Amino acid sequence: MSEPIHDADALARYRQAEAQTVETDIEKCLEPGEGVRECTVPVKPGFGQWAYKAGCEDEYIDRMRSRYDGEY
């Protein structure tokens, strides 16, 4: 069990740290000006290797699942 906090300043710092959300942590990690790259690979079966080489395989897979009802 952890020690109780008796110092008012330490308690305020602890509460502030606990109040931070995931969104504020993510905003600290992201670099300004980071844009989303558009995947220019055609959404057709057989173009997965092209998507991998272009670095957008996750978007390609999501678009294929969307177009072909989950399984392609």
Coordinates of N, CA and C in Angstrom, one line a residue:
M1 N 0.8 -1.2 0.0 CA 0.0 0.0 0.0 C 0.9 1.2 0.0
S2 N 0.5 2.3 -0.7 CA 1.3 3.5 -0.8 C 1.1 4.4 0.4
E3 N 2.1 5.2 0.6 CA 2.1 6.2 1.7 C 1.0 7.3 1.4
P4 N 0.3 7.7 2.5 CA -0.6 8.8 2.3 C 0.1 10.1 2.1
I5 N -0.5 11.0 1.3 CA 0.1 12.3 1.0 C -0.4 13.3 2.0
H6 N 0.6 13.9 2.7 CA 0.2 14.9 3.7 C 0.5 16.4 3.3
D7 N 1.3 16.5 2.3 CA 1.7 17.9 1.8 C 0.7 18.3 0.8
A8 N 0.1 19.5 1.0 CA -0.9 20.1 0.1 C -0.4 20.3 -1.3
D9 N 0.8 20.7 -1.5 CA 1.4 20.9 -2.8 C 1.6 19.6 -3.5
A10 N 2.1 18.6 -2.8 CA 2.2 17.3 -3.4 C 0.9 16.6 -3.7
L11 N -0.1 16.9 -2.9 CA -1.4 16.3 -3.2 C -2.0 17.0 -4.5
A12 N -1.8 18.3 -4.6 CA -2.3 19.0 -5.8 C -1.6 18.5 -7.1
R13 N -0.2 18.3 -7.0 CA 0.5 17.7 -8.1 C 0.0 16.3 -8.5
Y14 N -0.2 15.5 -7.5 CA -0.7 14.1 -7.7 C -2.1 14.2 -8.4
R15 N -3.0 15.0 -7.9 CA -4.3 15.1 -8.5 C -4.3 15.6 -9.9
Q16 N -3.3 16.6 -10.2 CA -3.2 17.1 -11.6 C -2.7 16.0 -12.5
A17 N -1.7 15.2 -12.0 CA -1.2 14.1 -12.8 C -2.2 13.0 -13.1
E18 N -3.1 12.8 -12.1 CA -4.2 11.8 -12.3 C -5.3 12.3 -13.2
A19 N -5.4 13.6 -13.3 CA -6.5 14.2 -14.1 C -6.2 14.2 -15.6
Q20 N -4.9 14.0 -15.9 CA -4.5 14.1 -17.4 C -5.2 12.9 -18.1
T21 N -5.7 13.2 -19.3 CA -6.3 12.2 -20.0 C -5.4 11.6 -21.1
V22 N -5.9 10.6 -21.8 CA -5.1 10.0 -22.9 C -4.9 11.1 -24.0
E23 N -5.9 11.9 -24.3 CA -5.8 12.9 -25.3 C -4.7 13.9 -25.1
T24 N -4.5 14.3 -23.8 CA -3.5 15.3 -23.5 C -2.1 14.6 -23.7
D25 N -2.0 13.3 -23.3 CA -0.7 12.6 -23.5 C -0.4 12.5 -25.0
I26 N -1.4 12.2 -25.8 CA -1.2 12.0 -27.2 C -0.8 13.3 -27.9
E27 N -1.4 14.4 -27.5 CA -1.0 15.7 -28.0 C 0.4 16.1 -27.8
K28 N 0.9 15.7 -26.6 CA 2.3 15.9 -26.3 C 3.3 15.1 -27.2
C29 N 2.8 13.9 -27.6 CA 3.7 13.1 -28.4 C 3.7 13.4 -29.9
L30 N 2.7 14.0 -30.4 CA 2.6 14.3 -31.8 C 3.4 15.5 -32.2
E31 N 4.1 15.4 -33.3 CA 4.8 16.6 -33.8 C 3.9 17.5 -34.6
P32 N 4.1 18.8 -34.4 CA 3.3 19.7 -35.2 C 3.6 19.6 -36.7
G33 N 2.5 19.7 -37.5 CA 2.7 19.6 -38.9 C 2.8 18.2 -39.5
E34 N 2.5 17.2 -38.7 CA 2.5 15.8 -39.2 C 1.2 15.6 -39.9
G35 N 1.3 15.5 -41.2 CA 0.0 15.3 -41.9 C -0.2 13.8 -42.2
V36 N -1.4 13.5 -42.6 CA -1.8 12.1 -42.9 C -1.5 11.9 -44.4
R37 N -0.7 10.9 -44.7 CA -0.4 10.6 -46.1 C -1.6 9.9 -46.7
E38 N -1.9 10.3 -47.9 CA -3.0 9.7 -48.6 C -2.4 8.4 -49.3
C39 N -3.2 7.4 -49.3 CA -2.8 6.1 -49.9 C -3.3 6.2 -51.4
T40 N -2.4 6.2 -52.3 CA -2.7 6.3 -53.7 C -2.8 4.9 -54.4
V41 N -2.7 3.8 -53.6 CA -2.7 2.5 -54.2 C -4.2 2.1 -54.5
P42 N -4.5 1.6 -55.7 CA -5.8 1.2 -56.0 C -6.4 0.2 -55.0
V43 N -7.7 0.3 -54.7 CA -8.3 -0.6 -53.8 C -8.9 -1.8 -54.6
K44 N -8.0 -2.7 -54.9 CA -8.4 -3.9 -55.7 C -7.5 -5.0 -55.1
P45 N -8.0 -6.2 -55.2 CA -7.2 -7.4 -54.7 C -6.0 -7.5 -55.5
G46 N -4.9 -7.8 -54.9 CA -3.6 -8.0 -55.6 C -2.7 -6.8 -55.5
F47 N -3.1 -5.7 -54.9 CA -2.3 -4.5 -54.8 C -1.7 -4.4 -53.4
G48 N -1.8 -5.4 -52.6 CA -1.3 -5.3 -51.2 C 0.2 -5.0 -51.1
Q49 N 1.0 -5.6 -52.0 CA 2.5 -5.4 -52.0 C 2.8 -3.9 -52.3
W50 N 2.0 -3.3 -53.2 CA 2.2 -1.9 -53.6 C 1.9 -1.1 -52.3
A51 N 0.8 -1.4 -51.6 CA 0.5 -0.7 -50.4 C 1.6 -0.8 -49.4
Y52 N 2.2 -2.0 -49.2 CA 3.2 -2.2 -48.3 C 4.4 -1.3 -48.7
K53 N 4.8 -1.3 -49.9 CA 5.9 -0.5 -50.4 C 5.7 1.0 -50.2
A54 N 4.4 1.4 -50.4 CA 4.0 2.9 -50.2 C 3.9 3.2 -48.7
G55 N 3.9 2.3 -47.8 CA 3.8 2.5 -46.4 C 2.4 2.8 -45.9
C56 N 1.4 2.4 -46.7 CA 0.0 2.6 -46.2 C -0.8 1.3 -46.2
E57 N -0.2 0.2 -45.8 CA -0.9 -1.1 -45.8 C -2.0 -1.1 -44.8
D58 N -2.0 -0.4 -43.7 CA -3.1 -0.4 -42.8 C -4.3 0.2 -43.4
E59 N -4.1 1.4 -44.1 CA -5.3 2.1 -44.7 C -5.8 1.2 -45.9
Y60 N -4.9 0.6 -46.6 CA -5.3 -0.3 -47.7 C -6.2 -1.5 -47.2
I61 N -5.7 -2.1 -46.1 CA -6.5 -3.2 -45.6 C -7.9 -2.7 -45.1
D62 N -7.9 -1.6 -44.4 CA -9.2 -1.0 -44.0 C -10.1 -0.7 -45.2
R63 N -9.6 -0.2 -46.2 CA -10.4 0.2 -47.4 C -10.9 -1.1 -48.1
M64 N -10.0 -2.1 -48.1 CA -10.4 -3.4 -48.8 C -11.6 -4.1 -47.9
R65 N -11.4 -4.1 -46.6 CA -12.5 -4.6 -45.8 C -13.8 -3.9 -45.9
S66 N -13.7 -2.6 -46.1 CA -14.9 -1.8 -46.2 C -15.6 -2.1 -47.6
R67 N -14.8 -2.2 -48.6 CA -15.3 -2.4 -50.0 C -15.9 -3.8 -50.2
Y68 N -15.2 -4.8 -49.6 CA -15.5 -6.2 -49.9 C -16.1 -6.8 -48.6
D69 N -16.8 -6.1 -47.8 CA -17.6 -6.6 -46.6 C -16.7 -7.5 -45.7
G70 N -15.6 -7.0 -45.3 CA -14.8 -7.7 -44.2 C -13.8 -8.7 -44.7
E71 N -14.1 -9.5 -45.7 CA -13.2 -10.5 -46.2 C -13.0 -10.3 -47.7
Y72 N -11.8 -10.4 -48.1 CA -11.5 -10.2 -49.5 C -10.6 -11.3 -50.0

